[in-house]
């Protein structure tokens, strides 16, 4: 395993005239939890989307476990990979969205087995056994045959986490996983993410939950205007920020 699991190097990204990422550098070691904080529009979602190549980068590169994502290098040029190769790389990168994105017409169990069966060609029976184990891990073993609409938001998000884990990803990316939840359901989802952190899953979590960042993060990153403004252990960033922009943001969310 590489010393660096996720390496984001000088990443730039614009949408037309809008510069959204302006040279982002980020390194995540295996087993570490990185929490990204920052105001709306600062480029957090775009950064996560470049990490699994849902967005192309304009400049810079990203590697996971030593493998370049979305491109292959030849000489000093990068060539974009074919869609099939990108999809294969994406199986190593779990993504949990704000709005769960479960397949509404599939049961919970089918949601969790779909990707292992179709993308990894796992036998259905084996995938189902793994799925039941993962559902137990997120506290939903009794919901295997339910449909997403029959579950609370917190339960749906826990299914989405089990689904992401089913591909045994090298890294899990969370984009505001609790922002769409009623306040009383936030805790159960954060608990599941906390458990994963304790078992050494490498994660990047975009969230406004400062308490979670303090408790779980190895590194807290503050982004603003498409740049990493500061990063460090929780005792440094949320508790004693050095930059005025970080302080101003934290004074609003705390
Ligand atoms: P955050 O997640 O920090 O709120 P985003 O990465 O979603 O920020 O967005 C950063 C900026 O990029 C915003 O101004 C947003 O409107 C813009 N943006 C994001 N995706 C696109 C897109 N596909 N096309 C055009 N603009 C986009
Ligand atoms: Mg966002």
mmCIF file of N, CA, C and O in Angstrom, residues 49-82:
data_model
loop_
_atom_site.group_PDB
_atom_site.id
_atom_site.type_symbol
_atom_site.label_atom_id
_atom_site.label_comp_id
_atom_site.label_asym_id
_atom_site.label_seq_id
_atom_site.Cartn_x
_atom_site.Cartn_y
_atom_site.Cartn_z
ATOM 1 N N UNK A 49 -15.855 15.350 -6.625
ATOM 2 C CA UNK A 49 -16.224 14.792 -7.933
ATOM 3 C C UNK A 49 -15.013 14.623 -8.843
ATOM 4 O O UNK A 49 -15.014 13.731 -9.696
ATOM 5 N N UNK A 50 -13.977 15.449 -8.654
ATOM 6 C CA UNK A 50 -12.761 15.216 -9.451
ATOM 7 C C UNK A 50 -12.029 13.972 -8.942
ATOM 8 O O UNK A 50 -11.369 13.292 -9.719
ATOM 9 N N UNK A 51 -12.169 13.675 -7.643
ATOM 10 C CA UNK A 51 -11.427 12.530 -7.093
ATOM 11 C C UNK A 51 -11.915 11.216 -7.684
ATOM 12 O O UNK A 51 -11.131 10.295 -7.875
ATOM 13 N N UNK A 52 -13.206 11.110 -8.002
ATOM 14 C CA UNK A 52 -13.604 9.870 -8.698
ATOM 15 C C UNK A 52 -13.887 10.114 -10.183
ATOM 16 O O UNK A 52 -14.536 9.310 -10.844
ATOM 17 N N UNK A 53 -13.368 11.242 -10.668
ATOM 18 C CA UNK A 53 -13.410 11.551 -12.095
ATOM 19 C C UNK A 53 -14.831 11.679 -12.644
ATOM 20 O O UNK A 53 -15.105 11.385 -13.804
ATOM 21 N N UNK A 54 -15.746 12.134 -11.777
ATOM 22 C CA UNK A 54 -17.051 12.562 -12.288
ATOM 23 C C UNK A 54 -16.875 13.917 -12.973
ATOM 24 O O UNK A 54 -17.683 14.324 -13.799
ATOM 25 N N UNK A 55 -15.816 14.639 -12.577
ATOM 26 C CA UNK A 55 -15.398 15.854 -13.289
ATOM 27 C C UNK A 55 -13.960 15.680 -13.738
ATOM 28 O O UNK A 55 -13.131 15.183 -12.972
ATOM 29 N N UNK A 56 -13.673 16.128 -14.956
ATOM 30 C CA UNK A 56 -12.284 16.165 -15.420
ATOM 31 C C UNK A 56 -11.565 17.321 -14.751
ATOM 32 O O UNK A 56 -12.199 18.317 -14.404
ATOM 33 N N UNK A 57 -10.251 17.212 -14.627
ATOM 34 C CA UNK A 57 -9.499 18.363 -14.120
ATOM 35 C C UNK A 57 -8.931 19.129 -15.319
ATOM 36 O O UNK A 57 -8.718 18.563 -16.389
ATOM 37 N N UNK A 58 -8.699 20.427 -15.133
ATOM 38 C CA UNK A 58 -8.082 21.224 -16.200
ATOM 39 C C UNK A 58 -6.559 21.192 -16.076
ATOM 40 O O UNK A 58 -5.845 21.306 -17.059
ATOM 41 N N UNK A 59 -6.097 21.097 -14.851
ATOM 42 C CA UNK A 59 -4.667 21.084 -14.592
ATOM 43 C C UNK A 59 -4.444 20.300 -13.305
ATOM 44 O O UNK A 59 -5.313 20.263 -12.439
ATOM 45 N N UNK A 60 -3.248 19.701 -13.153
ATOM 46 C CA UNK A 60 -2.950 18.913 -11.962
ATOM 47 C C UNK A 60 -3.340 17.457 -12.163
ATOM 48 O O UNK A 60 -3.708 17.053 -13.271
ATOM 49 N N UNK A 61 -3.275 16.680 -11.101
ATOM 50 C CA UNK A 61 -3.626 15.262 -11.194
ATOM 51 C C UNK A 61 -4.031 14.728 -9.820
ATOM 52 O O UNK A 61 -3.763 15.358 -8.787
ATOM 53 N N UNK A 62 -4.651 13.558 -9.857
ATOM 54 C CA UNK A 62 -5.101 12.888 -8.642
ATOM 55 C C UNK A 62 -4.690 11.432 -8.731
ATOM 56 O O UNK A 62 -4.866 10.801 -9.787
ATOM 57 N N UNK A 63 -4.132 10.892 -7.654
ATOM 58 C CA UNK A 63 -3.886 9.454 -7.650
ATOM 59 C C UNK A 63 -4.458 8.838 -6.384
ATOM 60 O O UNK A 63 -4.580 9.505 -5.350
ATOM 61 N N UNK A 64 -4.848 7.572 -6.509
ATOM 62 C CA UNK A 64 -5.338 6.802 -5.371
ATOM 63 C C UNK A 64 -4.523 5.534 -5.282
ATOM 64 O O UNK A 64 -4.422 4.791 -6.267
ATOM 65 N N UNK A 65 -3.918 5.332 -4.118
ATOM 66 C CA UNK A 65 -3.051 4.181 -3.900
ATOM 67 C C UNK A 65 -2.011 4.071 -5.021
ATOM 68 O O UNK A 65 -1.736 2.986 -5.534
ATOM 69 N N UNK A 66 -1.493 5.204 -5.411
ATOM 70 C CA UNK A 66 -0.425 5.239 -6.406
ATOM 71 C C UNK A 66 -0.887 5.194 -7.860
ATOM 72 O O UNK A 66 -0.076 5.302 -8.768
ATOM 73 N N UNK A 67 -2.209 5.053 -8.087
ATOM 74 C CA UNK A 67 -2.717 4.952 -9.463
ATOM 75 C C UNK A 67 -3.388 6.262 -9.884
ATOM 76 O O UNK A 67 -4.296 6.757 -9.219
ATOM 77 N N UNK A 68 -2.925 6.798 -11.006
ATOM 78 C CA UNK A 68 -3.491 8.022 -11.559
ATOM 79 C C UNK A 68 -4.978 7.801 -11.874
ATOM 80 O O UNK A 68 -5.342 6.783 -12.448
ATOM 81 N N UNK A 69 -5.822 8.757 -11.491
ATOM 82 C CA UNK A 69 -7.265 8.615 -11.709
ATOM 83 C C UNK A 69 -7.703 9.368 -12.962
ATOM 84 O O UNK A 69 -7.430 10.556 -13.106
ATOM 85 N N UNK A 70 -8.377 8.654 -13.851
ATOM 86 C CA UNK A 70 -8.987 9.275 -15.024
ATOM 87 C C UNK A 70 -8.048 9.467 -16.204
ATOM 88 O O UNK A 70 -8.498 9.777 -17.306
ATOM 89 N N UNK A 71 -6.763 9.306 -15.969
ATOM 90 C CA UNK A 71 -5.785 9.573 -17.017
ATOM 91 C C UNK A 71 -4.678 8.532 -16.984
ATOM 92 O O UNK A 71 -4.465 7.867 -15.979
ATOM 93 N N UNK A 72 -3.978 8.431 -18.109
ATOM 94 C CA UNK A 72 -2.721 7.702 -18.076
ATOM 95 C C UNK A 72 -1.656 8.656 -18.563
ATOM 96 O O UNK A 72 -1.905 9.547 -19.378
ATOM 97 N N UNK A 73 -0.468 8.472 -17.999
ATOM 98 C CA UNK A 73 0.629 9.374 -18.324
ATOM 99 C C UNK A 73 1.424 8.783 -19.479
ATOM 100 O O UNK A 73 1.720 7.589 -19.491
ATOM 101 N N UNK A 74 1.749 9.604 -20.454
ATOM 102 C CA UNK A 74 2.712 9.142 -21.452
ATOM 103 C C UNK A 74 3.657 10.308 -21.717
ATOM 104 O O UNK A 74 3.250 11.365 -22.190
ATOM 105 N N UNK A 75 4.909 10.109 -21.320
ATOM 106 C CA UNK A 75 5.869 11.208 -21.317
ATOM 107 C C UNK A 75 5.400 12.247 -20.307
ATOM 108 O O UNK A 75 5.101 11.907 -19.167
ATOM 109 N N UNK A 76 5.278 13.495 -20.732
ATOM 110 C CA UNK A 76 4.799 14.517 -19.790
ATOM 111 C C UNK A 76 3.344 14.892 -20.091
ATOM 112 O O UNK A 76 2.840 15.899 -19.626
ATOM 113 N N UNK A 77 2.665 14.057 -20.878
ATOM 114 C CA UNK A 77 1.256 14.339 -21.212
ATOM 115 C C UNK A 77 0.323 13.376 -20.480
ATOM 116 O O UNK A 77 0.672 12.229 -20.232
ATOM 117 N N UNK A 78 -0.878 13.870 -20.173
ATOM 118 C CA UNK A 78 -1.900 12.998 -19.613
ATOM 119 C C UNK A 78 -2.974 12.757 -20.668
ATOM 120 O O UNK A 78 -3.438 13.690 -21.317
ATOM 121 N N UNK A 79 -3.351 11.499 -20.837
ATOM 122 C CA UNK A 79 -4.419 11.159 -21.771
ATOM 123 C C UNK A 79 -5.579 10.592 -20.971
ATOM 124 O O UNK A 79 -5.379 9.727 -20.121
ATOM 125 N N UNK A 80 -6.789 11.063 -21.290
ATOM 126 C CA UNK A 80 -7.934 10.592 -20.523
ATOM 127 C C UNK A 80 -8.188 9.112 -20.822
ATOM 128 O O UNK A 80 -8.064 8.657 -21.959
ATOM 129 N N UNK A 81 -8.540 8.366 -19.774
ATOM 130 C CA UNK A 81 -8.837 6.944 -19.926
ATOM 131 C C UNK A 81 -10.200 6.763 -20.586
ATOM 132 O O UNK A 81 -11.059 7.651 -20.526
ATOM 133 N N UNK A 82 -10.396 5.587 -21.164
ATOM 134 C CA UNK A 82 -11.705 5.260 -21.723
ATOM 135 C C UNK A 82 -12.704 5.077 -20.579
ATOM 136 O O UNK A 82 -12.345 4.685 -19.481
#
